[in-house]
Coordinates of N, CA and C in Angstrom, one line a residue:
X1 N 119.1 100.0 170.0 CA 119.0 98.5 169.7 C 120.1 98.2 168.6
X2 N 120.4 99.1 167.9 CA 121.7 98.8 166.8 C 122.9 99.2 167.3
X3 N 123.0 100.0 168.5 CA 124.2 99.6 169.2 C 124.6 98.0 169.6
X4 N 123.5 98.0 170.5 CA 123.7 96.2 171.0 C 124.1 95.2 169.8
X5 N 123.4 95.5 168.4 CA 123.9 94.6 167.4 C 125.1 94.9 167.2
X6 N 125.6 96.2 167.4 CA 127.1 96.4 166.6 C 128.2 95.5 167.5
X7 N 127.8 95.2 168.9 CA 128.9 94.3 169.5 C 128.9 93.0 169.0
X8 N 127.7 92.4 168.1 CA 127.9 91.1 167.4 C 128.3 91.1 166.0
X9 N 127.9 92.1 165.5 CA 128.3 91.7 164.2 C 127.7 93.5 163.1
X10 N 129.0 94.0 162.6 CA 128.6 95.2 161.6 C 128.7 96.2 162.8
X11 N 128.5 97.6 161.7 CA 128.6 98.8 162.4 C 127.3 99.5 162.7
X12 N 127.1 100.5 163.6 CA 126.0 101.0 164.1 C 125.1 101.5 163.0
X13 N 125.4 102.3 162.0 CA 124.9 102.9 160.8 C 124.1 101.4 160.0
X14 N 125.0 100.4 159.7 CA 124.5 99.3 159.2 C 123.5 98.5 159.6
X15 N 123.6 98.3 161.2 CA 122.7 97.6 162.1 C 121.3 98.5 161.9
X16 N 121.5 99.9 162.2 CA 120.3 100.9 162.2 C 119.4 100.6 161.0
X17 N 120.4 100.7 159.8 CA 119.7 100.6 158.4 C 118.8 98.9 158.7
X18 N 119.7 98.1 158.7 CA 118.7 96.9 159.1 C 117.2 96.7 159.9
X19 N 117.9 97.1 161.1 CA 116.7 97.2 161.9 C 115.2 98.3 161.6
X20 N 115.7 99.1 160.7 CA 114.6 100.1 160.2 C 113.8 99.4 158.9
X21 N 114.8 98.3 158.5 CA 114.1 97.6 157.3 C 113.2 96.4 157.8
X22 N 113.5 95.9 158.9 CA 112.6 95.2 159.6 C 111.2 95.9 160.1
X23 N 111.4 96.8 160.5 CA 110.2 98.0 161.1 C 108.8 98.0 159.5
X24 N 109.7 98.0 158.5 CA 108.9 98.4 157.1 C 108.4 96.9 156.8
X25 N 108.8 96.2 157.2 CA 108.6 94.8 156.6 C 109.1 94.0 156.0
X26 N 110.6 94.4 155.7 CA 111.7 93.8 155.0 C 112.3 92.7 155.6
X27 N 112.6 91.6 155.3 CA 113.1 90.2 155.9 C 114.8 90.9 155.8
X28 N 115.4 90.3 157.1 CA 116.5 90.9 157.1 C 117.5 89.5 157.8
X29 N 118.7 89.4 157.9 CA 119.5 88.5 158.4 C 120.3 89.3 159.3
X30 N 120.5 89.2 160.7 CA 121.2 90.1 161.8 C 121.9 89.4 162.6
X31 N 123.1 89.9 163.0 CA 123.7 89.2 164.1 C 124.6 88.1 163.4
X32 N 125.0 87.2 164.3 CA 126.0 86.2 164.0 C 125.4 84.8 164.6
X33 N 124.2 84.7 164.8 CA 123.6 83.4 165.0 C 123.5 82.7 166.6
X34 N 124.4 83.5 167.3 CA 124.4 83.0 168.7 C 123.1 83.6 169.7
X35 N 123.0 82.7 170.9 CA 121.8 82.7 171.5 C 121.3 84.3 172.0
X36 N 122.5 85.2 172.5 CA 121.8 86.4 172.9 C 121.5 87.1 171.8
X37 N 122.3 87.1 170.6 CA 121.6 87.8 168.9 C 120.5 87.6 168.8
X38 N 120.0 86.1 169.2 CA 118.7 85.8 168.6 C 117.6 86.5 169.8
X39 N 117.9 86.7 171.1 CA 117.2 86.9 172.0 C 117.1 88.5 171.5
X40 N 117.9 89.2 171.2 CA 117.8 90.7 170.9 C 116.7 90.9 169.4
X41 N 116.8 89.9 168.3 CA 116.3 90.1 167.5 C 115.0 89.7 167.6
X42 N 114.5 88.8 168.3 CA 113.1 88.4 169.0 C 112.5 89.3 169.6
X43 N 113.5 89.7 170.3 CA 112.3 91.1 171.1 C 112.3 92.1 169.9
X44 N 113.1 93.0 169.1 CA 113.0 93.7 168.3 C 112.0 93.1 167.2
X45 N 111.7 91.9 167.0 CA 110.6 91.5 166.2 C 109.2 91.5 166.6
X46 N 108.8 91.6 168.1 CA 108.0 91.6 168.8 C 107.7 93.1 168.9
X47 N 108.6 93.9 169.4 CA 108.3 95.5 169.4 C 107.8 95.6 168.1
X48 N 108.4 95.5 166.8 CA 108.1 96.5 165.7 C 106.6 95.2 165.4
X49 N 106.5 94.2 165.7 CA 104.8 93.5 165.6 C 103.9 94.4 166.0
X50 N 103.7 94.5 167.3 CA 103.1 95.5 168.0 C 103.2 96.8 167.5
X51 N 104.1 97.5 167.1 CA 103.9 99.0 166.7 C 102.9 99.1 165.3
X52 N 103.6 98.1 164.4 CA 103.0 98.1 163.0 C 101.4 98.0 163.1
X53 N 101.0 96.8 163.8 CA 99.7 96.3 164.0 C 98.8 97.5 164.6
X54 N 99.6 98.4 165.9 CA 98.9 99.2 166.2 C 98.7 100.7 165.3
X55 N 99.4 100.8 164.4 CA 99.3 101.8 163.6 C 98.2 100.9 162.4
X56 N 98.2 100.2 162.0 CA 97.5 99.4 161.3 C 95.9 99.4 161.6
X57 N 95.7 99.1 163.3 CA 94.5 99.2 163.5 C 94.0 100.7 163.7
X58 N 94.7 101.2 163.9 CA 94.0 102.6 164.2 C 94.1 103.5 162.7
X59 N 94.5 103.1 162.0 CA 94.4 103.7 160.6 C 93.0 103.1 159.9
X60 N 93.0 101.9 160.3 CA 91.7 101.0 159.8 C 90.4 101.6 160.3
X61 N 90.5 102.0 161.7 CA 89.3 102.3 162.4 C 89.0 103.7 162.2
X62 N 89.8 104.4 161.6 CA 89.9 105.8 161.3 C 89.2 106.0 159.8
X63 N 89.2 104.8 158.9 CA 89.0 105.0 157.7 C 87.6 104.4 157.4
X64 N 86.9 103.3 158.2 CA 85.8 102.7 158.4 C 84.7 103.1 159.0
X65 N 85.3 104.1 159.9 CA 83.8 104.6 160.7 C 83.8 106.0 160.5
X66 N 82.4 106.4 159.6 CA 81.7 107.6 159.1 C 82.0 108.8 160.4
X67 N 82.2 109.8 159.4 CA 82.5 110.9 160.2 C 80.8 111.3 161.2
X68 N 81.0 111.6 162.2 CA 79.9 111.7 163.1 C 79.3 113.0 163.5
X69 N 80.0 113.9 162.9 CA 79.6 115.4 163.1 C 79.5 115.9 161.5
X70 N 78.5 116.4 161.3 CA 78.0 117.0 160.0 C 78.8 118.1 159.8
X71 N 79.4 118.1 158.7 CA 80.4 119.3 158.7 C 79.7 120.5 158.3
X72 N 80.5 121.9 158.6 CA 80.0 123.2 158.5 C 80.4 123.4 157.1
X73 N 79.1 123.6 156.2 CA 79.5 123.9 155.0 C 78.8 125.2 154.3
X74 N 78.0 126.1 155.1 CA 77.5 127.5 154.7 C 77.8 128.2 155.9
X75 N 77.7 129.3 155.5 CA 77.3 130.5 156.5 C 76.3 130.2 157.6
X76 N 75.1 130.1 156.7 CA 73.8 129.8 157.8 C 74.2 128.5 158.7
X77 N 74.8 127.4 158.5 CA 75.5 126.4 159.2 C 76.0 126.9 160.4
X78 N 77.0 127.5 159.9 CA 78.1 128.4 160.9 C 77.5 129.0 161.9
X79 N 76.3 129.8 161.4 CA 75.7 130.9 162.3 C 74.8 129.9 163.4
X80 N 74.2 129.1 162.9 CA 73.5 127.8 163.6 C 74.4 127.1 164.9
X81 N 75.5 126.6 164.3 CA 76.2 126.2 165.3 C 77.1 127.0 166.6
X82 N 77.3 128.3 165.7 CA 77.5 129.2 166.9 C 76.8 129.8 167.9
X83 N 75.6 130.1 167.3 CA 74.5 130.2 168.4 C 73.9 129.2 169.5
X84 N 74.1 127.9 168.8 CA 73.9 126.7 169.7 C 74.9 126.6 171.1
X85 N 76.0 127.0 170.5 CA 77.0 127.0 171.9 C 78.1 125.8 171.2
X86 N 77.9 125.1 170.3 CA 79.0 124.3 170.0 C 80.1 124.0 169.7
X87 N 80.5 125.9 169.0 CA 81.3 126.2 168.6 C 81.6 127.7 168.8
X88 N 82.7 128.3 168.6 CA 83.0 129.5 168.9 C 83.7 130.2 167.7
X89 N 83.4 131.4 167.4 CA 83.7 131.8 165.9 C 84.9 133.0 166.6
X90 N 85.9 133.0 166.0 CA 86.9 134.0 166.3 C 87.1 134.8 164.6
X91 N 86.7 136.4 164.8 CA 87.0 136.9 163.5 C 87.6 137.8 163.9
X92 N 88.2 138.7 162.4 CA 88.9 139.7 162.8 C 87.9 141.0 162.6
X93 N 87.8 142.0 163.1 CA 87.1 143.2 163.0 C 86.6 143.5 161.7
X94 N 87.5 143.6 161.1 CA 87.3 143.8 159.6 C 85.9 143.0 158.8
X95 N 86.0 142.0 159.2 CA 85.0 141.1 158.6 C 83.8 141.3 159.5
X96 N 83.8 141.6 160.5 CA 82.4 141.8 161.4 C 81.9 142.9 160.9
X97 N 82.5 144.2 160.3 CA 82.1 145.5 159.9 C 81.5 144.9 158.4
X98 N 82.3 144.5 157.7 CA 81.9 144.0 156.5 C 80.5 143.3 156.3
X99 N 80.3 142.1 157.3 CA 79.2 141.6 157.3 C 77.8 142.3 157.7
X100 N 78.1 143.5 158.8 CA 77.1 144.2 159.0 C 76.9 145.1 157.6
X101 N 77.7 145.6 157.3 CA 77.4 146.4 156.2 C 76.4 145.9 155.0
X102 N 76.9 144.3 155.0 CA 76.3 143.4 153.8 C 74.7 143.4 154.4
X103 N 74.6 143.0 155.4 CA 73.2 142.7 156.2 C 72.3 144.1 155.8
X104 N 72.7 145.4 156.3 CA 72.1 146.7 155.8 C 71.6 146.8 154.3
X105 N 72.8 146.1 153.9 CA 72.3 146.4 152.1 C 71.4 145.4 151.6
X106 N 71.5 144.3 152.3 CA 70.3 143.2 151.8 C 68.9 143.3 152.6

């Protein structure tokens, strides 16, 4: 898009900087005021509006929805979820031997 705007006014880098400013919500004057430049700017504004609203809605839905799955906090919770088949547990062989030794002690 910045290359297309470079045909009307400014360099590619300048136009890219201005277009990124529009994405984050800063106002900008772009182009030379011709009708084709206005069409490009309108298309870019529609694109950035859709992208920013999509991001905002997704973020908001993740924030307001509570966590549906109870977190695993203790070793007993982990043991129950692995036995029920909801989760899989991958460990190193050293830890398995360590836990078996601790079970024999207690």
